[in-house]
Short mmCIF file of C-alpha atoms in Angstrom, two decimals:
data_model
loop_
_atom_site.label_atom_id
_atom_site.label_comp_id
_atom_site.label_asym_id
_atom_site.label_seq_id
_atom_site.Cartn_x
_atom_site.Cartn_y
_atom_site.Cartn_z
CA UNK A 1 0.00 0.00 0.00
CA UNK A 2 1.36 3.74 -1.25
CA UNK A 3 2.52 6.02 1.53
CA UNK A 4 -0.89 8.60 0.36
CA UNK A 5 -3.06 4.61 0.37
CA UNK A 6 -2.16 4.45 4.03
CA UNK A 7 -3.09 7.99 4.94
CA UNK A 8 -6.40 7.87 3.12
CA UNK A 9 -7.15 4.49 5.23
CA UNK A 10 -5.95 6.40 8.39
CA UNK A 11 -8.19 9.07 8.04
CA UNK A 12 -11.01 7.29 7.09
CA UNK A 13 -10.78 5.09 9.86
CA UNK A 14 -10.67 8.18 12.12
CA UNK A 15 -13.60 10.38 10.71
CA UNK A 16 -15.81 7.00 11.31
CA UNK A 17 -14.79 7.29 14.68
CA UNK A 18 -15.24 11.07 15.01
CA UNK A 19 -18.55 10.64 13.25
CA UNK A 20 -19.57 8.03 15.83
CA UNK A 21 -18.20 9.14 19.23
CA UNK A 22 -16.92 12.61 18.69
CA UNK A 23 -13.63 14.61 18.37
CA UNK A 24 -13.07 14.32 22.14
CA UNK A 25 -14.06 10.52 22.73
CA UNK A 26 -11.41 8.61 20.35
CA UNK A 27 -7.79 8.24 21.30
CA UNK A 28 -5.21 6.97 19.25
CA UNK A 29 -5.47 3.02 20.65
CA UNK A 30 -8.84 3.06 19.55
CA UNK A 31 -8.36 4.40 16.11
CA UNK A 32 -4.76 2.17 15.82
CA UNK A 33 -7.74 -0.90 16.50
CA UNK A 34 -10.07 0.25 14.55
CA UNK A 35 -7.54 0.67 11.25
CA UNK A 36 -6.05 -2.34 12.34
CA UNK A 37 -2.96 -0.86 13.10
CA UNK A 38 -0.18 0.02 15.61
CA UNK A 39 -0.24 2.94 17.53
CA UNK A 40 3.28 3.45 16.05
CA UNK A 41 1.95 2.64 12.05
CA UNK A 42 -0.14 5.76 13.10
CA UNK A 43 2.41 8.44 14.11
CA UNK A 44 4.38 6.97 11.33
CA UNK A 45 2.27 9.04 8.68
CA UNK A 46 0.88 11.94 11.26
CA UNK A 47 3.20 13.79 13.49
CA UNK A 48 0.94 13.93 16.13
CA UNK A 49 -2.92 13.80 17.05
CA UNK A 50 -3.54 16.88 15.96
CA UNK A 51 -1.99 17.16 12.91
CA UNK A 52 -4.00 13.67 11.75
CA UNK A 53 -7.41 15.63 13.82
CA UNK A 54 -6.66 18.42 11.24
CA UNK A 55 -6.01 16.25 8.22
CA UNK A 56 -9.07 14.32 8.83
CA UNK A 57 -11.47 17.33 9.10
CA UNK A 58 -10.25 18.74 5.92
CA UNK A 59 -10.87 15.54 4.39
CA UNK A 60 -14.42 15.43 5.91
CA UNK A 61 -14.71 19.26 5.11
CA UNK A 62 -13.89 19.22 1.43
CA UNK A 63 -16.08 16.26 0.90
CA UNK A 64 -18.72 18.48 1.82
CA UNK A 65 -18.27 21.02 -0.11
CA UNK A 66 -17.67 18.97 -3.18
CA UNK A 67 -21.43 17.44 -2.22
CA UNK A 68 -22.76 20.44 -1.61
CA UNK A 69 -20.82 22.54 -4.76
CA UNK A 70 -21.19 19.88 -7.19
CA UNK A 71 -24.56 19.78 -8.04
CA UNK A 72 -25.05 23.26 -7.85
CA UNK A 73 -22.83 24.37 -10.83
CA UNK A 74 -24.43 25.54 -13.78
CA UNK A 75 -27.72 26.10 -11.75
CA UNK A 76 -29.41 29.64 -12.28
CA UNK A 77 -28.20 31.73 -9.67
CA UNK A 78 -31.79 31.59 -7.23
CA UNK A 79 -32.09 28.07 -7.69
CA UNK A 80 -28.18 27.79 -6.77
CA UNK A 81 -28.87 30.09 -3.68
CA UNK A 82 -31.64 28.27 -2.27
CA UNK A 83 -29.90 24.79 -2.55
CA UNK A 84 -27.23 25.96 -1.04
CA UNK A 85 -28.80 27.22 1.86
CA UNK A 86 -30.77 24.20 1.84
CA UNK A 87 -27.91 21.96 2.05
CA UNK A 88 -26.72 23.50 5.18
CA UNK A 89 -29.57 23.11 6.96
CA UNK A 90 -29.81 19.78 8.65
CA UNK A 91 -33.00 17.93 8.57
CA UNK A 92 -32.21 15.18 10.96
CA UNK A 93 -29.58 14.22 13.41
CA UNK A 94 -27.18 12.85 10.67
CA UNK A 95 -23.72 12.42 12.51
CA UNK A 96 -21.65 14.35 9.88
CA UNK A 97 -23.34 17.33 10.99
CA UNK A 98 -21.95 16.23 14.60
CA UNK A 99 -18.71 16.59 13.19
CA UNK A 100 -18.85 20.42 12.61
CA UNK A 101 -19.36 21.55 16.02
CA UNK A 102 -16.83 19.12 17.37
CA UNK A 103 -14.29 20.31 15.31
CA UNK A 104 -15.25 24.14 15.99
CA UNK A 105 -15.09 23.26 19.80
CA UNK A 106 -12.22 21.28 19.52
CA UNK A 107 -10.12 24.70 17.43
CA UNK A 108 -11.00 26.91 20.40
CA UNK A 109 -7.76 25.22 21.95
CA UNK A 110 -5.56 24.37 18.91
CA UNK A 111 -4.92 27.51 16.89
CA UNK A 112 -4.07 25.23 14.17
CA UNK A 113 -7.51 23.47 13.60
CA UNK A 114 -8.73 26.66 14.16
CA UNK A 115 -7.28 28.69 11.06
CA UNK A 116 -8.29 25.39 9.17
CA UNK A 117 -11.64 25.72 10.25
CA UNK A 118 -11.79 29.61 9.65
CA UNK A 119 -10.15 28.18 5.74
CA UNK A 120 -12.58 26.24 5.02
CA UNK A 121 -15.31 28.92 6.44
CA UNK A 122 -13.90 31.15 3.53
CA UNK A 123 -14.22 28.25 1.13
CA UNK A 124 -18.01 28.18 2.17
CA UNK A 125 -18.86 31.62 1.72
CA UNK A 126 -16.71 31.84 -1.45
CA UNK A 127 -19.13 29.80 -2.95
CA UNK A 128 -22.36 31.67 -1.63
CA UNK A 129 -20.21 34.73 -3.17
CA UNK A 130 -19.66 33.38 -6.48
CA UNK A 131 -23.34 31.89 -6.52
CA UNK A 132 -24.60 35.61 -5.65
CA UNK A 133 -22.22 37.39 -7.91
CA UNK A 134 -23.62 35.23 -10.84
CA UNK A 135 -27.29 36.41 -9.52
CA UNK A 136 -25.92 40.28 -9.90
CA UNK A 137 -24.26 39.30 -12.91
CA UNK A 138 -27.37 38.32 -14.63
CA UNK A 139 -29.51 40.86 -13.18
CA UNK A 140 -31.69 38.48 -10.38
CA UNK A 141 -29.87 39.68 -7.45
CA UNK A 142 -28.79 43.03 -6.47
CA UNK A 143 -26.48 44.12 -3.75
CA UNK A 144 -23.01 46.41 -3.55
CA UNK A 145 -20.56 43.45 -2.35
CA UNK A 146 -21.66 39.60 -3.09
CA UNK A 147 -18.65 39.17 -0.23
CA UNK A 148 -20.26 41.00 2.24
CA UNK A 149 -24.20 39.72 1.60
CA UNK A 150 -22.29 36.17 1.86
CA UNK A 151 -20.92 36.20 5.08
CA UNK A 152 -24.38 37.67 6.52
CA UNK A 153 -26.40 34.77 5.36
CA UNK A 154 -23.49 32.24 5.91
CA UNK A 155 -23.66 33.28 9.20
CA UNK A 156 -27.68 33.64 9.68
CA UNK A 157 -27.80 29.86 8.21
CA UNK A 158 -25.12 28.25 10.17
CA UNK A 159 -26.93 30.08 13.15
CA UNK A 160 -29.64 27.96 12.11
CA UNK A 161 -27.93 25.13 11.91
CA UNK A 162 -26.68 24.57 15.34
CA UNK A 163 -30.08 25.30 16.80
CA UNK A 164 -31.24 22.35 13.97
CA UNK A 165 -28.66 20.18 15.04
CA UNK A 166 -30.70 19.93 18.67
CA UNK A 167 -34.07 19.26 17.23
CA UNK A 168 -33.67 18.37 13.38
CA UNK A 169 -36.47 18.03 11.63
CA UNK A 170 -37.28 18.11 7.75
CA UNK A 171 -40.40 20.46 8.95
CA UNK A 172 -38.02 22.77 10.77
CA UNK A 173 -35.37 22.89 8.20
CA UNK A 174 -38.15 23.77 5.69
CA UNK A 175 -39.23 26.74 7.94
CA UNK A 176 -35.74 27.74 8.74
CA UNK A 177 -34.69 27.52 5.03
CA UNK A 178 -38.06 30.09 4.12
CA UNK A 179 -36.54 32.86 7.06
CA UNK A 180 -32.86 32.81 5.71
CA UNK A 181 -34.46 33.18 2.20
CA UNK A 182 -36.60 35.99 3.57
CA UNK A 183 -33.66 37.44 4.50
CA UNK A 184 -31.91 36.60 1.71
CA UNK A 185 -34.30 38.80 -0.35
CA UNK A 186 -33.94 41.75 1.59
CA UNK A 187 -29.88 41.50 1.09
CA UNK A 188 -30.22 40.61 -2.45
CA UNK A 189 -32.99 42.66 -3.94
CA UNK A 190 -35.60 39.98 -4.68
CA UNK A 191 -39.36 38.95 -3.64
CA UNK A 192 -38.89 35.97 -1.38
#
C-alpha cells in the first residue's frame, strides 16, 4: 500500500470514529484498532494527534463542499442560492453534521484546527459569493458586495444550523430555510 493509500485508510478510519463518538471521545489506541494498526503505524504518517485531527477534518470538510458545490454548478443563480442554503440546513440528526461543532469546539484550543476551520469557512462563503455574484451578474440579485451579503447569510444559516442540530427536523429545516431566504431577499434585492 502507497505512503498517500495508508493515509487515506488512516483518516477514514478516524472520521468514522469522530462521526460516531466525537472529536473528544477517540484516542489513538482506539483508532490504531479500529484501522487495524499500531499505535506506532499511526504516528508513522501523522506527526501527532492533531496534525492527523486536522487532516481528517479537511478531508471530511472538502467532501462536503464537493457534495454540496457539485450539483449546484451551472444552476441559475436563485435556484443555486436556495440549494445551497438548503444543504446546510440539517433535517435530521445525521452524525456528519456532529462533526462540525466538534471540530469548531475542539479549534477553540488548537490555533491550528482553528485557522483550518476559519479556511474552510472562507471556502463556504466563497461559494455563496460566487453563486450571488452570478445572480448580480445576470440581473436576479442586487447588492453592492456579493462578499459582504455572503458572510451575513453564511452566518444567519449556520446560526440555524446549530439550533437544527438539537431538534432536526425536515419540517423545521423547511421553515428555517423560508426565514434565511426571507432574508436573503432583503440583502439581495428579490421577492422571497
Amino acid at each position: 500500500m502507497s505512503r498517500n493509500d495508508r493515509k487515506d485508510q488512516i483518516i477514514q478510519a478516524a472520521l468514522e470514529l469522530f462521526r460516531s463518538k466525537g472529536f473528544a471521545e477517540v484516542s489513538t489506541r482506539d483508532l490504531a484498532e479500529h484501522a487495524g494498526l499500531s499505535r506506532s503505524h499511526v504516528y508513522h504518517y501523522f506527526s501527532d494527534w492533531k496534525e492527523l485531527r486536522r487532516e481528517a477534518f479537511v478531508h471530511f470538510a472538502n467532501e462536503q463542499l464537493e457534495a454540496v458545490g457539485g450539483p449546484l454548478r451551472g444552476a441559475a443563480p436563485m435556484d443555486a442560492l436556495q440549494g445551497f442554503i438548503r444543504d446546510c440546513l440539517p433535517d435530521c440528526a445525521e452524525d456528519g453534521w456532529a462533526l462540525w461543532l466538534d471540530a469548531w469546539d475542539e479549534a477553540m484550543h488548537d490555533a491550528e484546527l482553528a485557522e483550518t476551520y476559519l479556511k474552510i469557512n472562507g471556502q463556504w462563503q466563497a461559494m455563496l459569493a460566487g453563486i450571488i455574484a452570478d445572480g448580480v451578474e445576470t440581473g436576479v440579485f442586487h447588492c453592492a458586495s456579493p462578499q459582504r451579503a455572503a458572510r451575513q447569510l453564511f452566518a444567519q444559516t449556520m446560526g440555524y444550523a446549530d439550533d437544527l442540530l438539537l431538534r432536526a427536523s425536515p419540517e423545521a429545516a423547511r421553515a428555517a430555510l423560508q426565514e434565511v431566504m426571507e432574508v436573503a431577499g432583503l440583502l439581495l434585492g428579490f421577492e422571497g
